[in-house]
Amino acid sequence: MEQTLFWLVPASSILALVFAWYFHRQMMQESEGTPQMMKIAAAVRKGAMSYLKQQYKIVGIVFVCLAVMFAIMAYGFHVQNAWVPVAFLTGGFFSGLSGYLGMKTATYASARTAHAARKSLNSGLRIAFRSGAVMGLVVVGLGLLDISFWYLLLNAVIPADAITPTQKLCVITTTMLTFGMGASTQALFARVGGGIYTKAADVGADLV
């Protein structure tokens, strides 16, 4: 029974990703508006992607340093299990991927939402709501999928007769928590860096 219930988790994550893809596809089929709206949206998209590129360069360096530290703790001092550095990196990767997909969706949806709102508020709200849901569904879908993967992997590779069930559960839990730490570290940089970027853009717009 417990094993059957477990499969609801990866199934739910895949369902969330399918809905995210469906909402994104629906949004991309909408008109982007007038040539002027398309020009402004392209400029916003270019600026947003440039920001993400610079941010991910810095975050990449931080993650490499932290992963090396975790590797030394795991393989040198043996105070962590061997899967911790890898779990930390995968958490950061999927968190960064979620941010990239969310940013890309938002920059494509902005002009389409404005154009749809010229026809009716309901049309604009529908595009904005579904485009915003893409980010949430991707975060939940990728997070649950990776957690499910780590549980299945560790449950399969850790010999049942090598350690006690309690110790095995401790290893699995520690690794899964480290995945969450990687995702949270990436989210921290995105939140702080994004706040600085948007405030700088506001100040620049006021000066102009």
Coordinates of C-alpha atoms in Angstrom, one line a residue:
M1 CA 0.0 0.0 0.0
E2 CA 2.8 2.4 1.0
Q3 CA 4.7 1.7 -2.3
T4 CA 1.5 2.3 -4.3
L5 CA 1.0 5.7 -2.6
F6 CA 4.6 6.6 -3.3
W7 CA 4.1 6.5 -7.0
L8 CA 1.4 9.2 -6.7
V9 CA 4.3 11.6 -6.1
P10 CA 6.2 11.2 -9.4
A11 CA 2.9 10.8 -11.2
S12 CA 1.7 14.2 -9.8
S13 CA 5.0 15.8 -10.7
I14 CA 4.7 14.7 -14.3
L15 CA 1.1 15.9 -14.4
A16 CA 2.2 19.3 -13.1
L17 CA 4.9 19.5 -15.8
V18 CA 2.3 18.5 -18.5
F19 CA -0.1 21.2 -17.4
A20 CA 2.8 23.7 -17.3
W21 CA 3.7 22.8 -20.9
Y22 CA 0.0 23.1 -22.0
F23 CA -0.4 26.5 -20.4
H24 CA 2.8 27.7 -22.0
R25 CA 1.8 26.4 -25.4
Q26 CA -1.6 28.1 -25.1
M27 CA 0.0 31.4 -24.2
M28 CA 2.5 31.2 -27.1
Q29 CA -0.4 30.8 -29.5
E30 CA -1.9 34.2 -28.5
S31 CA -1.1 37.3 -30.5
E32 CA 1.8 39.4 -29.2
G33 CA 0.1 42.6 -30.3
T34 CA 1.3 45.6 -32.3
P35 CA 4.8 45.9 -33.8
Q36 CA 5.6 48.5 -31.0
M37 CA 4.5 46.0 -28.3
M38 CA 6.6 43.3 -29.9
K39 CA 9.6 45.6 -30.0
I40 CA 9.2 46.5 -26.3
A41 CA 8.7 42.9 -25.3
A42 CA 11.8 41.8 -27.2
A43 CA 13.9 44.5 -25.4
V44 CA 12.5 43.4 -22.0
R45 CA 13.2 39.7 -22.9
K46 CA 16.8 40.5 -24.0
G47 CA 17.4 42.4 -20.7
A48 CA 15.9 39.7 -18.6
M49 CA 18.0 37.0 -20.3
S50 CA 21.2 39.0 -20.0
Y51 CA 20.5 39.4 -16.3
L52 CA 19.9 35.7 -15.8
K53 CA 23.1 34.9 -17.7
Q54 CA 25.2 37.1 -15.5
Q55 CA 23.5 35.8 -12.3
Y56 CA 24.0 32.2 -13.2
K57 CA 27.7 32.8 -13.8
I58 CA 28.1 34.0 -10.3
V59 CA 25.8 31.4 -8.8
G60 CA 27.7 28.7 -10.7
I61 CA 31.0 29.7 -9.0
V62 CA 29.3 29.7 -5.6
F63 CA 27.8 26.3 -6.2
V64 CA 31.1 24.8 -7.3
C65 CA 32.8 26.1 -4.1
L66 CA 30.1 24.8 -1.9
A67 CA 30.0 21.4 -3.7
V68 CA 33.8 21.1 -3.3
M69 CA 33.3 21.8 0.5
F70 CA 30.6 19.1 0.7
A71 CA 32.8 16.7 -1.2
I72 CA 35.7 17.3 1.2
M73 CA 33.3 16.7 4.1
A74 CA 31.9 13.5 2.5
Y75 CA 35.0 11.9 1.0
G76 CA 37.8 13.4 3.1
F77 CA 36.4 13.7 6.6
H78 CA 33.5 11.2 6.1
V79 CA 31.1 13.4 8.1
Q80 CA 28.5 13.3 5.3
N81 CA 27.4 10.5 3.0
A82 CA 28.8 10.4 -0.6
W83 CA 25.6 11.5 -2.2
V84 CA 25.3 14.9 -0.5
P85 CA 27.5 16.9 -3.0
V86 CA 25.6 15.5 -6.0
A87 CA 22.2 16.2 -4.4
F88 CA 23.2 19.7 -3.6
L89 CA 24.1 20.4 -7.2
T90 CA 20.9 18.8 -8.6
G91 CA 18.8 20.9 -6.2
G92 CA 20.5 24.1 -7.5
F93 CA 20.3 23.0 -11.1
F94 CA 16.5 22.3 -11.0
S95 CA 15.9 25.5 -9.1
G96 CA 17.8 27.5 -11.7
L97 CA 16.0 25.7 -14.5
S98 CA 12.7 26.6 -12.9
G99 CA 13.7 30.2 -12.7
Y100 CA 14.9 30.3 -16.3
L101 CA 11.6 28.8 -17.6
G102 CA 9.6 31.1 -15.4
M103 CA 11.4 34.2 -16.6
K104 CA 11.2 33.1 -20.2
T105 CA 7.4 32.5 -19.8
A106 CA 6.9 35.9 -18.1
T107 CA 8.7 37.8 -20.8
Y108 CA 6.7 36.2 -23.5
A109 CA 3.4 36.6 -21.7
S110 CA 3.7 40.3 -20.9
A111 CA 2.9 41.7 -24.3
R112 CA 0.3 39.0 -25.0
T113 CA -1.5 39.9 -21.7
A114 CA -1.5 43.6 -22.5
H115 CA -2.8 42.9 -26.0
A116 CA -5.5 40.6 -24.8
A117 CA -6.6 43.1 -22.1
R118 CA -7.3 45.6 -24.9
K119 CA -10.1 43.2 -26.0
S120 CA -11.4 42.3 -22.6
L121 CA -10.2 42.1 -19.0
N122 CA -11.2 38.5 -18.8
S123 CA -8.9 37.6 -21.8
G124 CA -6.0 39.4 -20.2
L125 CA -6.6 37.8 -16.8
R126 CA -6.7 34.3 -18.3
I127 CA -3.4 34.7 -20.1
A128 CA -1.7 36.3 -17.1
F129 CA -3.1 33.7 -14.6
R130 CA -2.1 30.7 -16.8
S131 CA 1.3 32.1 -17.6
G132 CA 1.9 32.7 -13.9
A133 CA 0.8 29.2 -13.1
V134 CA 3.6 27.8 -15.4
M135 CA 6.3 28.9 -12.9
G136 CA 4.5 27.4 -9.9
L137 CA 3.7 24.1 -11.7
V138 CA 7.3 23.8 -13.0
V139 CA 8.8 24.4 -9.5
V140 CA 6.5 21.8 -7.9
G141 CA 6.8 19.3 -10.7
L142 CA 10.6 19.4 -10.9
G143 CA 11.0 19.4 -7.1
L144 CA 8.8 16.4 -6.6
L145 CA 10.3 14.6 -9.5
D146 CA 13.9 15.0 -8.3
I147 CA 12.9 14.1 -4.7
S148 CA 11.2 11.0 -6.0
F149 CA 14.3 10.1 -8.1
W150 CA 16.6 10.5 -5.1
Y151 CA 14.4 8.3 -2.9
L152 CA 14.2 5.5 -5.5
L153 CA 17.9 5.7 -6.2
L154 CA 19.1 5.6 -2.6
N155 CA 16.6 3.0 -1.6
A156 CA 17.9 0.8 -4.4
V157 CA 21.7 1.3 -4.1
I158 CA 22.0 1.3 -0.3
P159 CA 22.2 -2.4 0.8
A160 CA 19.6 -3.4 3.3
D161 CA 21.9 -5.7 5.2
A162 CA 24.8 -3.2 5.4
I163 CA 23.2 -0.8 7.9
T164 CA 20.1 -0.7 10.0
P165 CA 16.8 0.6 8.6
T166 CA 17.0 3.7 10.8
Q167 CA 20.5 4.5 9.5
K168 CA 19.4 3.9 5.9
L169 CA 16.4 6.3 6.4
C170 CA 18.8 8.8 7.9
V171 CA 21.1 8.7 4.9
I172 CA 18.1 9.1 2.5
T173 CA 16.7 12.0 4.6
T174 CA 20.0 13.8 4.8
T175 CA 20.5 13.6 1.0
M176 CA 17.0 14.8 0.3
L177 CA 17.4 17.7 2.7
T178 CA 20.7 18.6 0.9
F179 CA 18.7 18.8 -2.3
G180 CA 16.4 21.3 -0.7
M181 CA 19.4 23.3 0.5
G182 CA 20.7 23.5 -3.1
A183 CA 17.4 24.7 -4.3
S184 CA 17.0 27.2 -1.5
T185 CA 20.5 28.6 -2.2
Q186 CA 19.7 29.2 -5.8
A187 CA 16.4 30.8 -4.8
L188 CA 18.2 33.1 -2.4
F189 CA 20.4 34.5 -5.1
A190 CA 17.5 34.8 -7.5
R191 CA 15.4 36.7 -4.9
V192 CA 18.2 39.1 -3.8
G193 CA 19.7 39.6 -7.2
G194 CA 16.3 40.0 -8.8
G195 CA 15.4 42.7 -6.3
I196 CA 18.5 44.6 -7.0
Y197 CA 18.0 44.2 -10.8
T198 CA 14.4 45.4 -10.7
K199 CA 15.2 48.4 -8.4
A200 CA 18.1 49.4 -10.7
A201 CA 15.7 49.2 -13.6
D202 CA 13.1 51.4 -11.8
V203 CA 15.8 54.0 -11.0
G204 CA 17.0 54.0 -14.6
A205 CA 13.4 54.5 -15.8
D206 CA 12.9 57.4 -13.4
L207 CA 16.1 59.1 -14.6
V208 CA 15.1 58.7 -18.2

